[in-house]
Amino acid sequence: MSAAELLRLSGCEVELHKPLANMSTLGVGGTAEIYAEPASQESAAAVISAARRIGIPIHVLGGGSNVIFPDGLLEGLLLSSRGMSGIVWHEDDDCVRAEVQAGVSLPMLTAESARRGLSGLEFAFGIPGTVGGALAGNAGAGGRSIGERVLSVTSIEPDDSIAERRSGEFSYSYRSFPLAAEGRFFLSCVVSLERASAESIESETERFRAARANQPKGMRSAGCSFKNPPGDSAGRLLDVCGCKGMSRGGAAVSERHANFIVNCGGASASDVIFLMEECRRRVFERTGISLESEIKIFSAD
Ligand code: EPU
């Protein structure tokens, strides 16, 4: 029996040779050997357990806004949480909790929180992707991040069990959420929010919106290419090192903000990765600072 047939026995639908480019905001990539978008916790647990038994690689995908897929075949199972997108609101007091499944869109959660008069996620205005993906990279802006709003996280563990961890039982730091790196699949989290006036939510949102004014608009990208090194800005360093406007194939370093690589049409993963390496090399040679990728680069192994 093929791997796909064995996975189907778990009860989860799987697709073969799934085209990847339109599953990422950057718009590059070939195909996934096997793709699944389980619609429930049980289905996710069953397909993960089956893939582990067969011994094929498992790649976890959130909203695709911070990723580069390879140009050729991504071997193994690409597993997305997009099929799990429910929210349960607990609004009985001033401190409101939202139980959010990993596939919920972060822009949708941010907008819905504001609509309900709930503060806490204004920093996320303009950050694309899913809540699961936001957790995995501890998405944030302006010194704020999703990790600080999370009361608990539920995930499928490397041993196939399901575990809930409360704040204090997991760590997070700037663009880092170590639980994700240890082979876990996030199912859901509980986010804490506070009631606030529409005016204060709007002015706080506006503050974060204004901070993004220098970013490229209407171009496909995977967001910032590199994390900011301590005490400095990757964008500023890339700019002074002359990276703006560098191009390769269909990809270019944005003229607006040097920490964005944009797909001008027809870019490949290797074009983007070439530019990232060239950017890193230039900054390292001129400043001695080694920039760390903020983008998750998928590869077959
Ligand atoms: N700068 C330049 N040239 C550039 C880009 C920036 O000189 O090409 C300078 C700016 O003028 C400014 C400084 O560098 O003085 C910092 O730039 P900016 O205000 O754009 O902030 P950033 O540090 O580049 C961070 C986050 C963004 C987030 C913005 C706004 C990281 C890596 N980047 O950008 O997050 O949207 O602040 O809050 O932490 C992301 O993580 O994908 C992302 C886009």
CSV table of C-alpha atoms and ligand atoms in Angstrom, one decimal, residues 140-142 174-175 211-212 214-215 223-224 226-228 233 235-236 239 244 256-260 294, ligand 1:
chain,number,residue,atom,x,y,z
A,140,GLY,CA,4.4,40.5,16.8
A,141,ALA,CA,5.1,44.1,16.2
A,142,GLY,CA,6.5,47.1,18.1
A,174,TYR,CA,11.1,37.8,20.2
A,175,ARG,CA,9.8,35.8,17.2
A,211,ALA,CA,4.4,51.8,11.9
A,212,ARG,CA,3.9,49.6,8.8
A,214,ASN,CA,7.1,51.9,5.0
A,215,GLN,CA,6.4,48.3,4.1
A,223,GLY,CA,7.0,39.4,5.4
A,224,CYS,CA,10.3,40.4,7.0
A,226,PHE,CA,15.3,38.4,8.9
A,227,LYS,CA,14.8,38.9,12.6
A,228,ASN,CA,16.1,42.2,14.0
A,233,SER,CA,17.0,46.8,12.7
A,235,GLY,CA,16.0,46.6,7.5
A,236,ARG,CA,18.3,49.4,8.3
A,239,ASP,CA,19.7,49.2,3.5
A,244,LYS,CA,17.7,47.5,-1.8
A,256,ARG,CA,10.6,50.5,0.1
A,257,HIS,CA,11.9,48.3,2.9
A,258,ALA,CA,15.1,46.3,2.6
A,259,ASN,CA,13.9,43.5,4.9
A,260,PHE,CA,11.3,42.4,2.4
A,294,GLU,CA,12.6,34.9,10.1
B,1,EPU,N1,15.0,51.3,7.9
B,1,EPU,C1,15.9,51.7,6.9
B,1,EPU,N2,15.8,51.2,5.7
B,1,EPU,C2,14.9,50.2,5.4
B,1,EPU,C3,14.0,49.7,6.4
B,1,EPU,C4,14.1,50.3,7.6
B,1,EPU,O1,16.7,52.6,7.1
B,1,EPU,O2,14.9,49.7,4.2
B,1,EPU,C5,15.1,51.9,9.2
B,1,EPU,C6,13.8,52.7,9.5
B,1,EPU,O3,13.8,54.0,9.0
B,1,EPU,C7,13.7,52.7,11.0
B,1,EPU,C8,14.4,51.4,11.4
B,1,EPU,O4,15.1,50.9,10.2
B,1,EPU,O5,14.5,53.7,11.5
B,1,EPU,C9,13.4,50.3,11.8
B,1,EPU,O6,12.5,50.0,10.6
B,1,EPU,P1,10.9,49.8,10.8
B,1,EPU,O7,10.3,50.9,11.6
B,1,EPU,O8,10.4,49.5,9.4
B,1,EPU,O9,10.9,48.5,11.7
B,1,EPU,P2,11.5,47.1,11.5
B,1,EPU,O10,12.4,46.8,12.7
B,1,EPU,O11,12.2,47.0,10.1
B,1,EPU,C10,9.7,45.7,12.7
B,1,EPU,C11,9.2,44.3,12.5
B,1,EPU,C12,8.0,44.2,11.5
B,1,EPU,C13,6.9,45.1,12.0
B,1,EPU,C14,7.5,46.6,12.1
B,1,EPU,C15,6.5,47.6,12.6
B,1,EPU,C16,11.0,42.6,12.6
B,1,EPU,C17,12.0,41.8,11.9
B,1,EPU,N3,10.3,43.5,11.9
B,1,EPU,O12,10.3,46.1,11.5
B,1,EPU,O13,7.6,42.9,11.5
B,1,EPU,O14,5.8,45.2,11.1
B,1,EPU,O15,8.6,46.5,13.1
B,1,EPU,O16,6.1,47.3,14.0
B,1,EPU,O17,10.9,42.4,13.8
B,1,EPU,C18,7.7,40.8,10.4
B,1,EPU,O18,8.2,40.4,11.4
B,1,EPU,O19,7.5,40.1,9.3
B,1,EPU,C19,7.5,42.2,10.3
B,1,EPU,C20,7.1,42.8,9.1
